[in-house]
GROMACS .gro file of C-alpha atoms in nm:
model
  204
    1UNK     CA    1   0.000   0.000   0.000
    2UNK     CA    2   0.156   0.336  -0.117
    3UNK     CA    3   0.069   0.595   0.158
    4UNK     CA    4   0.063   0.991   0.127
    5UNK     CA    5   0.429   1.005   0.237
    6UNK     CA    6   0.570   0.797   0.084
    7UNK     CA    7   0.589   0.962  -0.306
    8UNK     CA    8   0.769   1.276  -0.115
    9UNK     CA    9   1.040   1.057   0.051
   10UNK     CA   10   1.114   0.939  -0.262
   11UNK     CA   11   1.160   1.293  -0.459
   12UNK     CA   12   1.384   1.398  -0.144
   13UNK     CA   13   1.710   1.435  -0.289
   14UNK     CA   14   1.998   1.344  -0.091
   15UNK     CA   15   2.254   1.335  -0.342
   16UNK     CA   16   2.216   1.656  -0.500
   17UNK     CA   17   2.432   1.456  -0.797
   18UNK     CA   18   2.348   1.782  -1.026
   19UNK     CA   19   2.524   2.035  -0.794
   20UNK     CA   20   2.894   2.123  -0.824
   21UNK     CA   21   3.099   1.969  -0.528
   22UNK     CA   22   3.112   2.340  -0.328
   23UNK     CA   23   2.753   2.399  -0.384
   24UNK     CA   24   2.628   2.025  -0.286
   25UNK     CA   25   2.815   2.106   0.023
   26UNK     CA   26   2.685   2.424   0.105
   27UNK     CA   27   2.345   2.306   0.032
   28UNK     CA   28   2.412   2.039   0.300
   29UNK     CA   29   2.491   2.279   0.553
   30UNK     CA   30   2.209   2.448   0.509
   31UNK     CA   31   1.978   2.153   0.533
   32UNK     CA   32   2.138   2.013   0.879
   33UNK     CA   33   2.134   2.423   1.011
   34UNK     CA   34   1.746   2.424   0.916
   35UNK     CA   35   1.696   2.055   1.072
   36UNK     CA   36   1.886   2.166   1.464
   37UNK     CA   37   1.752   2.497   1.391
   38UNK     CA   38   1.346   2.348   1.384
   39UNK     CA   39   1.417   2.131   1.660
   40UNK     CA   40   1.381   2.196   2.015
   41UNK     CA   41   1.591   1.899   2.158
   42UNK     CA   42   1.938   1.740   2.049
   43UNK     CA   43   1.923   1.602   1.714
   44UNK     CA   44   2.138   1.287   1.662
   45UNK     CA   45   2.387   1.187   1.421
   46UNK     CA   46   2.139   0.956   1.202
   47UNK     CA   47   1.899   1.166   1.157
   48UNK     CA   48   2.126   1.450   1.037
   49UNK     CA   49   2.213   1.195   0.789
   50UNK     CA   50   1.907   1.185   0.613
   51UNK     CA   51   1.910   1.504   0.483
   52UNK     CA   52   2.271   1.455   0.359
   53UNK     CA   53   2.457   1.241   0.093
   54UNK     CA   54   2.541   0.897   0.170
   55UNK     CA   55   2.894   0.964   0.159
   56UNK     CA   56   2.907   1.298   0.362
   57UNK     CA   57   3.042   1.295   0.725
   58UNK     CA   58   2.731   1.484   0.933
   59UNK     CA   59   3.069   1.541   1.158
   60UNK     CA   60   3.246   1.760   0.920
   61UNK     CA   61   2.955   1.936   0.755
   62UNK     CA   62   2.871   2.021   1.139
   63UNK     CA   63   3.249   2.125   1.175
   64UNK     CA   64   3.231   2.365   0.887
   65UNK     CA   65   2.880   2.508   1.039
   66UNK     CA   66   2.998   2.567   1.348
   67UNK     CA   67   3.369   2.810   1.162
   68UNK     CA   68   3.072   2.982   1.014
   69UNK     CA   69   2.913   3.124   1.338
   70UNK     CA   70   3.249   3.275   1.465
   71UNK     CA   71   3.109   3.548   1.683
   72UNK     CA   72   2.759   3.478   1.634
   73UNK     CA   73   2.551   3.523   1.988
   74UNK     CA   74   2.450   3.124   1.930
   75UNK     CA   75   2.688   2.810   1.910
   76UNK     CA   76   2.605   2.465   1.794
   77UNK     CA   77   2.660   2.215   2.085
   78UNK     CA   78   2.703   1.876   2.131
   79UNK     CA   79   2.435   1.734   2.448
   80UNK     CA   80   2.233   1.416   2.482
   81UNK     CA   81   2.425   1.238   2.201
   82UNK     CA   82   2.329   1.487   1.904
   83UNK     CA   83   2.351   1.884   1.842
   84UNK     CA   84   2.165   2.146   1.919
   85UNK     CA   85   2.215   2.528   1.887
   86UNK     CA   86   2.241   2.732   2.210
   87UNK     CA   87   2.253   3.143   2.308
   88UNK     CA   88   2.603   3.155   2.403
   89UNK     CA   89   2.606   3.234   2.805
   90UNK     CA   90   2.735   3.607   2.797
   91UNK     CA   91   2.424   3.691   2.621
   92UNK     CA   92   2.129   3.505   2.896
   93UNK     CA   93   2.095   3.776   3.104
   94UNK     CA   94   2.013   4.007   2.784
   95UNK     CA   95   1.799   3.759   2.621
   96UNK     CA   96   1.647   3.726   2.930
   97UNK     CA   97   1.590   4.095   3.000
   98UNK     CA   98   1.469   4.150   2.638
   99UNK     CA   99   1.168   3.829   2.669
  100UNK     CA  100   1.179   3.704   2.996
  101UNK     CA  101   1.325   3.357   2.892
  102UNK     CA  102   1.425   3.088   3.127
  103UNK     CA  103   1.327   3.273   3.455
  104UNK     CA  104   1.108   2.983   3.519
  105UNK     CA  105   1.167   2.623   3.415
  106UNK     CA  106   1.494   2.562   3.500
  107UNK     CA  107   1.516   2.713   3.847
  108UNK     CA  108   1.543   2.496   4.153
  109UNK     CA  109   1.513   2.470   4.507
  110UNK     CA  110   1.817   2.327   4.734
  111UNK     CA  111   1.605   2.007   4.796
  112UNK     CA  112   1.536   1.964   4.426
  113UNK     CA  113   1.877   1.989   4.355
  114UNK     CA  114   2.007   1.750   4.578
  115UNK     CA  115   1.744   1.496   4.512
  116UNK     CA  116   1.808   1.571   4.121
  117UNK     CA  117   2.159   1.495   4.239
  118UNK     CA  118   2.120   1.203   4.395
  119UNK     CA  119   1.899   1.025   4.115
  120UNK     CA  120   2.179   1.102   3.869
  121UNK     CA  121   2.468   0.951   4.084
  122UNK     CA  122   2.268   0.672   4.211
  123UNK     CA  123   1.961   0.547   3.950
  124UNK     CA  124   1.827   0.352   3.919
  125UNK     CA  125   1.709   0.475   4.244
  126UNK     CA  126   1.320   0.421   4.474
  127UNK     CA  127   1.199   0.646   4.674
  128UNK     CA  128   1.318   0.438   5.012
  129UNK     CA  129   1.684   0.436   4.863
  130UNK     CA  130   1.623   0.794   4.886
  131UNK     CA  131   1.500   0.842   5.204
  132UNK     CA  132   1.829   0.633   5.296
  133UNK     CA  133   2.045   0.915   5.158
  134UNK     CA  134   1.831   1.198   5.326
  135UNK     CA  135   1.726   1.102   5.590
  136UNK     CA  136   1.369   1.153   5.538
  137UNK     CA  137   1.112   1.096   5.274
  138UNK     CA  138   1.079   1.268   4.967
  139UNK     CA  139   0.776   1.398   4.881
  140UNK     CA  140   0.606   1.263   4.562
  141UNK     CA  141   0.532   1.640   4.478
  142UNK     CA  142   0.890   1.731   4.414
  143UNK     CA  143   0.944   1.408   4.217
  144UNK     CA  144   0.678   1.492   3.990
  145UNK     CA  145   0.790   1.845   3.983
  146UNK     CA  146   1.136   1.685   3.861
  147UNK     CA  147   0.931   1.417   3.577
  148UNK     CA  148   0.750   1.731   3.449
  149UNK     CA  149   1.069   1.940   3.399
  150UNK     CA  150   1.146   1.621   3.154
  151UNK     CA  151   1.470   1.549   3.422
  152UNK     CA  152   1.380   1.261   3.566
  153UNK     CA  153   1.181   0.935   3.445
  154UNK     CA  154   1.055   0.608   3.561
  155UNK     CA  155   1.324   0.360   3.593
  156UNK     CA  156   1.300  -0.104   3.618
  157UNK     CA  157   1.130  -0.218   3.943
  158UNK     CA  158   1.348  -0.220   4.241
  159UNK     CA  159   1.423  -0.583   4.377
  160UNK     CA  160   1.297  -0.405   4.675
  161UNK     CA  161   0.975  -0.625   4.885
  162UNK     CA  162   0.688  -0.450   4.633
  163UNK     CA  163   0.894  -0.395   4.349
  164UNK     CA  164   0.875  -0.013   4.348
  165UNK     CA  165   0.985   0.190   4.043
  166UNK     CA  166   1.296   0.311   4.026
  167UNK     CA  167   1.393   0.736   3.920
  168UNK     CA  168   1.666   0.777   3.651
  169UNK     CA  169   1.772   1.059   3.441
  170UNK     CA  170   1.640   1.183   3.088
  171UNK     CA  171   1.788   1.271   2.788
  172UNK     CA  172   1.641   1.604   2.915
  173UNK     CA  173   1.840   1.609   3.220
  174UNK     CA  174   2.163   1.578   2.964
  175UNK     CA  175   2.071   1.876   2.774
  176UNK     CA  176   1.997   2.104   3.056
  177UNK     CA  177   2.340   2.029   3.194
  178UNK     CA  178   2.536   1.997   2.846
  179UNK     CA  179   2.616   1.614   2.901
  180UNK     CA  180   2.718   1.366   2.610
  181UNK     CA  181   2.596   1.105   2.864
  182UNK     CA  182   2.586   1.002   3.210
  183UNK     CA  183   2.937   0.915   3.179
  184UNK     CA  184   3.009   1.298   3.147
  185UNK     CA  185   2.911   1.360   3.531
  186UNK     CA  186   3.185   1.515   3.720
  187UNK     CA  187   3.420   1.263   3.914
  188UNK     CA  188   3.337   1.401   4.263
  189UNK     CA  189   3.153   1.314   4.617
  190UNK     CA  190   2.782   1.397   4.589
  191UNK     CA  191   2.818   1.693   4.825
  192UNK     CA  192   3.053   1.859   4.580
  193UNK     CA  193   2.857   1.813   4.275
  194UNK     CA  194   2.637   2.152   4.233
  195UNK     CA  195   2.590   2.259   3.877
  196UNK     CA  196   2.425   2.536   3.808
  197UNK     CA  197   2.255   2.536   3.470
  198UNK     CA  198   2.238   2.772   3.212
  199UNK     CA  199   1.891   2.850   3.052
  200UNK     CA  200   1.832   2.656   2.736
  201UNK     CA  201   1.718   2.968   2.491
  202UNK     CA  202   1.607   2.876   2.141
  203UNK     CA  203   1.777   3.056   1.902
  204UNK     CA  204   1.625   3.207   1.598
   0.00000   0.00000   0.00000
């Protein structure tokens, strides 16, 4: 069965065969800058690929992107395992005094931190391995205040009596803190680890 899409995908040209070598590539630039541009989250390597020759390196056309932007107010940054463009950090405070960006979302209490903390160093992690940490319970209202900021997710069962799920980190959590992966986290006692996030601001 030939559905809607399917005719367009095929007169997508990747190849751009007809197009002198310099102006293929420039054309591919374009294409992945319009793709990380659209997007609102990290944008990995394969699908960056799609909208490129079969023989291009996404890595190099992103190389040659990012010598373009030289002084630009925005960079093109590597989080989450893909790219994403991002307001260089001398200009938040003006981008947020211009629109009032980022005042919100991405501000947190000590307690959220430290829990946020703790999932990250310790998930999979349940509530009672929490508790164990802090001393006390955590309420379910700043874990769900976490899960809506896209930071934290539901994790396997703990082998705990019950089974209760488990928190880990998201892909979101990566991005806010400009993390390749989880691997990225900063070799240091819990106590010492405070990052302080920059506001994600859109460019364009």
């Amino acid at each position: 069965m030939t559905t809607k899409s399917q005719p367009q995908q095929e007169q997508f040209d990747r190849e751009l065969e007809d197009l002198p070598a310099e102006l293929r590539w420039r054309e591919w630039m374009g294409r992945i800058e319009a793709v990380l541009f659209a997007s609102a989250s990290p944008v990995d390597r394969d699908s960056l690929a799609r909208v490129i020759g079969q023989g291009a390196s996404v890595e190099l056309v992103i190389e040659d992107i990012r010598a373009e932007l030289g002084n630009r107010p925005y960079e093109l940054v590597q989080a989450a395992g893909g790219w994403m463009f991002r307001t260089r950090g001398q200009f938040a405070d003006a981008v947020k005094a211009a629109a009032d960006l980022g005042n919100g979302a991405m501000e947190f209490s000590e307690m959220e931190m430290a829990v946020l903390c703790a999932i990250a160093y310790h998930q999979p992690i349940d509530r009672s391995g929490l508790a164990e940490i802090f001393g006390k319970e955590i309420s379910r209202d700043l874990l769900s205040r976490l899960r809506l900021r896209d930071l934290i997710t539901t994790g396997p069962r703990s082998p705990r009596p019950g089974a209760p799920h488990t928190f880990v980190t998201t892909n979101g959590f990566l991005t806010t803190f400009d993390l390749q992966s989880l691997r990225d986290l900063p070799d240091l006692g819990l106590e010492d680890f405070d990052p302080t996030p920059d506001p994600v601001v859109k460019s364009g």
